[in-house]
mmCIF file with all atom_site columns, C-alpha atoms in Angstrom:
data_model
loop_
_atom_site.group_PDB
_atom_site.id
_atom_site.type_symbol
_atom_site.label_atom_id
_atom_site.label_alt_id
_atom_site.label_comp_id
_atom_site.label_asym_id
_atom_site.label_entity_id
_atom_site.label_seq_id
_atom_site.pdbx_PDB_ins_code
_atom_site.Cartn_x
_atom_site.Cartn_y
_atom_site.Cartn_z
_atom_site.occupancy
_atom_site.B_iso_or_equiv
_atom_site.pdbx_formal_charge
_atom_site.auth_seq_id
_atom_site.auth_comp_id
_atom_site.auth_asym_id
_atom_site.auth_atom_id
_atom_site.pdbx_PDB_model_num
ATOM 1   C CA . MET A 1 1   ? -37.213 18.069  3.074   1.00 0.00 ? 22  MET A CA 1
ATOM 2   C CA . THR A 1 2   ? -33.635 18.134  1.676   1.00 0.00 ? 23  THR A CA 1
ATOM 3   C CA . ARG A 1 3   ? -32.950 14.762  3.236   1.00 0.00 ? 24  ARG A CA 1
ATOM 4   C CA . TYR A 1 4   ? -35.751 13.266  1.107   1.00 0.00 ? 25  TYR A CA 1
ATOM 5   C CA . CYS A 1 5   ? -34.382 15.005  -1.973  1.00 0.00 ? 26  CYS A CA 1
ATOM 6   C CA . TYR A 1 6   ? -30.916 13.477  -1.408  1.00 0.00 ? 27  TYR A CA 1
ATOM 7   C CA . LEU A 1 7   ? -32.475 10.083  -0.757  1.00 0.00 ? 28  LEU A CA 1
ATOM 8   C CA . PHE A 1 8   ? -34.499 10.347  -3.978  1.00 0.00 ? 29  PHE A CA 1
ATOM 9   C CA . ILE A 1 9   ? -31.434 11.349  -6.052  1.00 0.00 ? 30  ILE A CA 1
ATOM 10  C CA . PHE A 1 10  ? -29.370 8.532   -4.517  1.00 0.00 ? 31  PHE A CA 1
ATOM 11  C CA . THR A 1 11  ? -32.102 5.967   -5.220  1.00 0.00 ? 32  THR A CA 1
ATOM 12  C CA . VAL A 1 12  ? -32.556 7.096   -8.837  1.00 0.00 ? 33  VAL A CA 1
ATOM 13  C CA . SER A 1 13  ? -28.801 7.042   -9.512  1.00 0.00 ? 34  SER A CA 1
ATOM 14  C CA . MET A 1 14  ? -28.479 3.538   -8.045  1.00 0.00 ? 35  MET A CA 1
ATOM 15  C CA . LEU A 1 15  ? -31.365 2.261   -10.160 1.00 0.00 ? 36  LEU A CA 1
ATOM 16  C CA . MET A 1 16  ? -29.889 3.808   -13.303 1.00 0.00 ? 37  MET A CA 1
ATOM 17  C CA . SER A 1 17  ? -26.451 2.301   -12.708 1.00 0.00 ? 38  SER A CA 1
ATOM 18  C CA . ALA A 1 18  ? -27.944 -1.123  -11.941 1.00 0.00 ? 39  ALA A CA 1
ATOM 19  C CA . GLY A 1 19  ? -29.937 -1.042  -15.195 1.00 0.00 ? 40  GLY A CA 1
ATOM 20  C CA . ALA A 1 20  ? -26.948 -0.161  -17.363 1.00 0.00 ? 41  ALA A CA 1
ATOM 21  C CA . ALA A 1 21  ? -25.270 -3.108  -19.042 1.00 0.00 ? 42  ALA A CA 1
ATOM 22  C CA . ALA A 1 22  ? -21.743 -3.829  -17.884 1.00 0.00 ? 43  ALA A CA 1
ATOM 23  C CA . GLN A 1 23  ? -19.189 -2.797  -20.475 1.00 0.00 ? 44  GLN A CA 1
ATOM 24  C CA . GLY A 1 24  ? -15.505 -3.423  -21.027 1.00 0.00 ? 45  GLY A CA 1
ATOM 25  C CA . THR A 1 25  ? -12.773 -2.392  -23.424 1.00 0.00 ? 46  THR A CA 1
ATOM 26  C CA . TYR A 1 26  ? -11.490 -5.114  -25.752 1.00 0.00 ? 47  TYR A CA 1
ATOM 27  C CA . LYS A 1 27  ? -8.214  -5.084  -27.663 1.00 0.00 ? 48  LYS A CA 1
ATOM 28  C CA . ILE A 1 28  ? -8.122  -7.303  -30.741 1.00 0.00 ? 49  ILE A CA 1
ATOM 29  C CA . LYS A 1 29  ? -4.642  -7.962  -32.115 1.00 0.00 ? 50  LYS A CA 1
ATOM 30  C CA . LEU A 1 30  ? -4.581  -9.130  -35.726 1.00 0.00 ? 51  LEU A CA 1
ATOM 31  C CA . THR A 1 31  ? -1.357  -10.824 -36.785 1.00 0.00 ? 52  THR A CA 1
ATOM 32  C CA . ASN A 1 32  ? 0.149   -12.319 -39.951 1.00 0.00 ? 53  ASN A CA 1
ATOM 33  C CA . LEU A 1 33  ? -0.689  -9.327  -42.160 1.00 0.00 ? 54  LEU A CA 1
ATOM 34  C CA . GLU A 1 34  ? 2.630   -9.905  -43.985 1.00 0.00 ? 55  GLU A CA 1
ATOM 35  C CA . ASN A 1 35  ? 3.270   -6.188  -44.551 1.00 0.00 ? 56  ASN A CA 1
ATOM 36  C CA . ARG A 1 36  ? 0.417   -6.012  -47.034 1.00 0.00 ? 57  ARG A CA 1
ATOM 37  C CA . LYS A 1 37  ? -1.794  -3.033  -47.770 1.00 0.00 ? 58  LYS A CA 1
ATOM 38  C CA . GLY A 1 38  ? -5.543  -2.726  -47.553 1.00 0.00 ? 59  GLY A CA 1
ATOM 39  C CA . ASP A 1 39  ? -8.306  -2.477  -44.977 1.00 0.00 ? 60  ASP A CA 1
ATOM 40  C CA . VAL A 1 40  ? -9.047  -4.973  -42.233 1.00 0.00 ? 61  VAL A CA 1
ATOM 41  C CA . TYR A 1 41  ? -12.759 -5.518  -41.661 1.00 0.00 ? 62  TYR A CA 1
ATOM 42  C CA . ILE A 1 42  ? -13.600 -6.661  -38.125 1.00 0.00 ? 63  ILE A CA 1
ATOM 43  C CA . GLY A 1 43  ? -17.140 -7.693  -37.200 1.00 0.00 ? 64  GLY A CA 1
ATOM 44  C CA . TRP A 1 44  ? -18.575 -8.737  -33.836 1.00 0.00 ? 65  TRP A CA 1
ATOM 45  C CA . TYR A 1 45  ? -21.675 -10.928 -34.084 1.00 0.00 ? 66  TYR A CA 1
ATOM 46  C CA . VAL A 1 46  ? -24.240 -12.040 -31.497 1.00 0.00 ? 67  VAL A CA 1
ATOM 47  C CA . ASN A 1 47  ? -25.928 -14.905 -33.361 1.00 0.00 ? 68  ASN A CA 1
ATOM 48  C CA . SER A 1 48  ? -25.197 -17.573 -35.932 1.00 0.00 ? 69  SER A CA 1
ATOM 49  C CA . SER A 1 49  ? -27.630 -16.288 -38.578 1.00 0.00 ? 70  SER A CA 1
ATOM 50  C CA . ASP A 1 50  ? -25.700 -12.997 -38.888 1.00 0.00 ? 71  ASP A CA 1
ATOM 51  C CA . PHE A 1 51  ? -22.194 -14.440 -38.441 1.00 0.00 ? 72  PHE A CA 1
ATOM 52  C CA . MET A 1 52  ? -19.744 -13.415 -41.201 1.00 0.00 ? 73  MET A CA 1
ATOM 53  C CA . LYS A 1 53  ? -22.225 -11.012 -42.816 1.00 0.00 ? 74  LYS A CA 1
ATOM 54  C CA . PRO A 1 54  ? -20.421 -7.667  -42.467 1.00 0.00 ? 75  PRO A CA 1
ATOM 55  C CA . LYS A 1 55  ? -23.576 -5.572  -42.820 1.00 0.00 ? 76  LYS A CA 1
ATOM 56  C CA . LYS A 1 56  ? -25.178 -7.439  -39.906 1.00 0.00 ? 77  LYS A CA 1
ATOM 57  C CA . ALA A 1 57  ? -22.317 -7.038  -37.411 1.00 0.00 ? 78  ALA A CA 1
ATOM 58  C CA . THR A 1 58  ? -23.334 -5.757  -33.997 1.00 0.00 ? 79  THR A CA 1
ATOM 59  C CA . ILE A 1 59  ? -19.984 -3.975  -33.654 1.00 0.00 ? 80  ILE A CA 1
ATOM 60  C CA . ALA A 1 60  ? -17.747 -3.259  -36.630 1.00 0.00 ? 81  ALA A CA 1
ATOM 61  C CA . LYS A 1 61  ? -14.584 -1.401  -37.549 1.00 0.00 ? 82  LYS A CA 1
ATOM 62  C CA . ILE A 1 62  ? -12.633 -0.948  -40.747 1.00 0.00 ? 83  ILE A CA 1
ATOM 63  C CA . VAL A 1 63  ? -8.950  -0.268  -40.143 1.00 0.00 ? 84  VAL A CA 1
ATOM 64  C CA . PRO A 1 64  ? -6.432  0.662   -42.843 1.00 0.00 ? 85  PRO A CA 1
ATOM 65  C CA . VAL A 1 65  ? -3.171  -1.293  -42.732 1.00 0.00 ? 86  VAL A CA 1
ATOM 66  C CA . ASN A 1 66  ? -0.205  -0.271  -44.798 1.00 0.00 ? 87  ASN A CA 1
ATOM 67  C CA . GLY A 1 67  ? 2.980   -2.278  -44.657 1.00 0.00 ? 88  GLY A CA 1
ATOM 68  C CA . VAL A 1 68  ? 2.622   -3.648  -41.115 1.00 0.00 ? 89  VAL A CA 1
ATOM 69  C CA . SER A 1 69  ? 2.747   -7.226  -39.884 1.00 0.00 ? 90  SER A CA 1
ATOM 70  C CA . GLU A 1 70  ? 0.160   -6.760  -37.126 1.00 0.00 ? 91  GLU A CA 1
ATOM 71  C CA . VAL A 1 71  ? -2.339  -4.232  -35.829 1.00 0.00 ? 92  VAL A CA 1
ATOM 72  C CA . THR A 1 72  ? -4.198  -3.837  -32.537 1.00 0.00 ? 93  THR A CA 1
ATOM 73  C CA . VAL A 1 73  ? -7.730  -2.463  -32.683 1.00 0.00 ? 94  VAL A CA 1
ATOM 74  C CA . VAL A 1 74  ? -9.438  -1.152  -29.540 1.00 0.00 ? 95  VAL A CA 1
ATOM 75  C CA . PHE A 1 75  ? -13.167 -1.603  -29.019 1.00 0.00 ? 96  PHE A CA 1
ATOM 76  C CA . PRO A 1 76  ? -14.331 0.531   -26.070 1.00 0.00 ? 97  PRO A CA 1
ATOM 77  C CA . LYS A 1 77  ? -17.575 -0.046  -24.157 1.00 0.00 ? 98  LYS A CA 1
ATOM 78  C CA . VAL A 1 78  ? -18.368 -3.549  -25.407 1.00 0.00 ? 99  VAL A CA 1
ATOM 79  C CA . PRO A 1 79  ? -21.591 -4.619  -23.645 1.00 0.00 ? 100 PRO A CA 1
ATOM 80  C CA . SER A 1 80  ? -21.635 -7.928  -21.800 1.00 0.00 ? 101 SER A CA 1
ATOM 81  C CA . GLY A 1 81  ? -22.795 -10.871 -23.876 1.00 0.00 ? 102 GLY A CA 1
ATOM 82  C CA . LYS A 1 82  ? -21.743 -13.717 -26.152 1.00 0.00 ? 103 LYS A CA 1
ATOM 83  C CA . TYR A 1 83  ? -19.902 -12.721 -29.338 1.00 0.00 ? 104 TYR A CA 1
ATOM 84  C CA . ALA A 1 84  ? -18.024 -14.247 -32.251 1.00 0.00 ? 105 ALA A CA 1
ATOM 85  C CA . ILE A 1 85  ? -15.605 -12.194 -34.352 1.00 0.00 ? 106 ILE A CA 1
ATOM 86  C CA . SER A 1 86  ? -14.683 -12.574 -37.993 1.00 0.00 ? 107 SER A CA 1
ATOM 87  C CA . ALA A 1 87  ? -12.035 -10.474 -39.709 1.00 0.00 ? 108 ALA A CA 1
ATOM 88  C CA . PHE A 1 88  ? -10.574 -10.252 -43.183 1.00 0.00 ? 109 PHE A CA 1
ATOM 89  C CA . LEU A 1 89  ? -7.979  -8.186  -45.016 1.00 0.00 ? 110 LEU A CA 1
ATOM 90  C CA . ASP A 1 90  ? -9.466  -6.517  -48.089 1.00 0.00 ? 111 ASP A CA 1
ATOM 91  C CA . GLU A 1 91  ? -6.365  -6.054  -50.228 1.00 0.00 ? 112 GLU A CA 1
ATOM 92  C CA . ASN A 1 92  ? -8.074  -4.969  -53.441 1.00 0.00 ? 113 ASN A CA 1
ATOM 93  C CA . GLY A 1 93  ? -10.545 -2.466  -51.955 1.00 0.00 ? 114 GLY A CA 1
ATOM 94  C CA . ASP A 1 94  ? -13.750 -4.154  -53.107 1.00 0.00 ? 115 ASP A CA 1
ATOM 95  C CA . LYS A 1 95  ? -15.117 -4.372  -49.506 1.00 0.00 ? 116 LYS A CA 1
ATOM 96  C CA . ASP A 1 96  ? -15.576 -8.134  -49.732 1.00 0.00 ? 117 ASP A CA 1
ATOM 97  C CA . LEU A 1 97  ? -13.659 -11.305 -48.905 1.00 0.00 ? 118 LEU A CA 1
ATOM 98  C CA . ASN A 1 98  ? -12.722 -12.629 -52.321 1.00 0.00 ? 119 ASN A CA 1
ATOM 99  C CA . LEU A 1 99  ? -13.012 -16.340 -53.064 1.00 0.00 ? 120 LEU A CA 1
ATOM 100 C CA . SER A 1 100 ? -11.474 -18.584 -55.710 1.00 0.00 ? 121 SER A CA 1
ATOM 101 C CA . PHE A 1 101 ? -13.677 -20.467 -58.169 1.00 0.00 ? 122 PHE A CA 1
ATOM 102 C CA . ILE A 1 102 ? -13.801 -23.389 -55.697 1.00 0.00 ? 123 ILE A CA 1
ATOM 103 C CA . GLY A 1 103 ? -14.851 -21.125 -52.805 1.00 0.00 ? 124 GLY A CA 1
ATOM 104 C CA . LYS A 1 104 ? -11.515 -20.854 -50.989 1.00 0.00 ? 125 LYS A CA 1
ATOM 105 C CA . PRO A 1 105 ? -10.690 -17.333 -49.713 1.00 0.00 ? 126 PRO A CA 1
ATOM 106 C CA . THR A 1 106 ? -7.983  -15.571 -51.707 1.00 0.00 ? 127 THR A CA 1
ATOM 107 C CA . GLU A 1 107 ? -7.564  -12.846 -49.047 1.00 0.00 ? 128 GLU A CA 1
ATOM 108 C CA . LYS A 1 108 ? -6.459  -13.306 -45.456 1.00 0.00 ? 129 LYS A CA 1
ATOM 109 C CA . TYR A 1 109 ? -9.157  -13.984 -42.836 1.00 0.00 ? 130 TYR A CA 1
ATOM 110 C CA . GLY A 1 110 ? -9.521  -15.141 -39.232 1.00 0.00 ? 131 GLY A CA 1
ATOM 111 C CA . PHE A 1 111 ? -11.923 -15.806 -36.377 1.00 0.00 ? 132 PHE A CA 1
ATOM 112 C CA . SER A 1 112 ? -12.091 -15.287 -32.634 1.00 0.00 ? 133 SER A CA 1
ATOM 113 C CA . ASN A 1 113 ? -10.705 -18.147 -30.540 1.00 0.00 ? 134 ASN A CA 1
ATOM 114 C CA . ASP A 1 114 ? -8.277  -18.527 -33.467 1.00 0.00 ? 135 ASP A CA 1
ATOM 115 C CA . VAL A 1 115 ? -10.595 -21.194 -34.931 1.00 0.00 ? 136 VAL A CA 1
ATOM 116 C CA . ARG A 1 116 ? -9.060  -22.764 -38.070 1.00 0.00 ? 137 ARG A CA 1
ATOM 117 C CA . PRO A 1 117 ? -11.302 -25.343 -39.712 1.00 0.00 ? 138 PRO A CA 1
ATOM 118 C CA . ALA A 1 118 ? -9.507  -27.043 -42.598 1.00 0.00 ? 139 ALA A CA 1
ATOM 119 C CA . MET A 1 119 ? -12.154 -27.130 -45.301 1.00 0.00 ? 140 MET A CA 1
ATOM 120 C CA . ARG A 1 120 ? -14.888 -24.715 -44.216 1.00 0.00 ? 141 ARG A CA 1
ATOM 121 C CA . PRO A 1 121 ? -15.468 -21.401 -42.456 1.00 0.00 ? 142 PRO A CA 1
ATOM 122 C CA . ALA A 1 122 ? -15.804 -21.356 -38.676 1.00 0.00 ? 143 ALA A CA 1
ATOM 123 C CA . PHE A 1 123 ? -19.191 -21.845 -37.072 1.00 0.00 ? 144 PHE A CA 1
ATOM 124 C CA . PHE A 1 124 ? -20.513 -19.192 -34.689 1.00 0.00 ? 145 PHE A CA 1
ATOM 125 C CA . ASN A 1 125 ? -20.365 -21.539 -31.675 1.00 0.00 ? 146 ASN A CA 1
ATOM 126 C CA . GLU A 1 126 ? -16.694 -22.387 -32.360 1.00 0.00 ? 147 GLU A CA 1
ATOM 127 C CA . ALA A 1 127 ? -15.694 -18.739 -32.432 1.00 0.00 ? 148 ALA A CA 1
ATOM 128 C CA . ALA A 1 128 ? -18.025 -17.563 -29.642 1.00 0.00 ? 149 ALA A CA 1
ATOM 129 C CA . PHE A 1 129 ? -16.699 -16.143 -26.382 1.00 0.00 ? 150 PHE A CA 1
ATOM 130 C CA . ASP A 1 130 ? -18.220 -14.284 -23.434 1.00 0.00 ? 151 ASP A CA 1
ATOM 131 C CA . VAL A 1 131 ? -17.701 -10.634 -22.575 1.00 0.00 ? 152 VAL A CA 1
ATOM 132 C CA . ASN A 1 132 ? -18.513 -10.096 -18.922 1.00 0.00 ? 153 ASN A CA 1
ATOM 133 C CA . GLY A 1 133 ? -18.062 -6.354  -18.516 1.00 0.00 ? 154 GLY A CA 1
ATOM 134 C CA . ASN A 1 134 ? -14.345 -6.568  -17.816 1.00 0.00 ? 155 ASN A CA 1
ATOM 135 C CA . ASP A 1 135 ? -11.558 -5.452  -20.118 1.00 0.00 ? 156 ASP A CA 1
ATOM 136 C CA . GLY A 1 136 ? -10.070 -8.147  -22.322 1.00 0.00 ? 157 GLY A CA 1
ATOM 137 C CA . GLU A 1 137 ? -7.822  -8.884  -25.252 1.00 0.00 ? 158 GLU A CA 1
ATOM 138 C CA . MET A 1 138 ? -7.534  -11.477 -27.959 1.00 0.00 ? 159 MET A CA 1
ATOM 139 C CA . THR A 1 139 ? -5.149  -12.322 -30.785 1.00 0.00 ? 160 THR A CA 1
ATOM 140 C CA . ILE A 1 140 ? -6.466  -13.465 -34.146 1.00 0.00 ? 161 ILE A CA 1
ATOM 141 C CA . GLU A 1 141 ? -3.933  -14.774 -36.648 1.00 0.00 ? 162 GLU A CA 1
ATOM 142 C CA . LEU A 1 142 ? -5.121  -14.196 -40.184 1.00 0.00 ? 163 LEU A CA 1
ATOM 143 C CA . LYS A 1 143 ? -4.449  -17.007 -42.634 1.00 0.00 ? 164 LYS A CA 1
#
């Protein structure tokens, strides 16, 4: 009887581990902060309709930066999938990326894959990358 109990426990544990999504730890290094003060908002998005909408980020962190030129933010247990990241430095504390009257950002911002379109924000597909359950790292230079 105990042999069947062990077999049952082994089978259940294998099924549970097979059903769990693969996860990895990601380190995102944000550079070009120019020793400024404020909070960096980092959002991970899974689709284009939510991209760059901080309240719709699948994964998000707000990190205070005070007088540093770069910061590394660790995201543990990121499930496998396709993501695009947007980040911005909120220098004035209003929790928003401020824009000039012509729509150009007045605070530093950046995207995964270090996408830098000249006259528009990045598109989701340009910034998208795959997380496959392994650990990874990426550098995003804010501009």
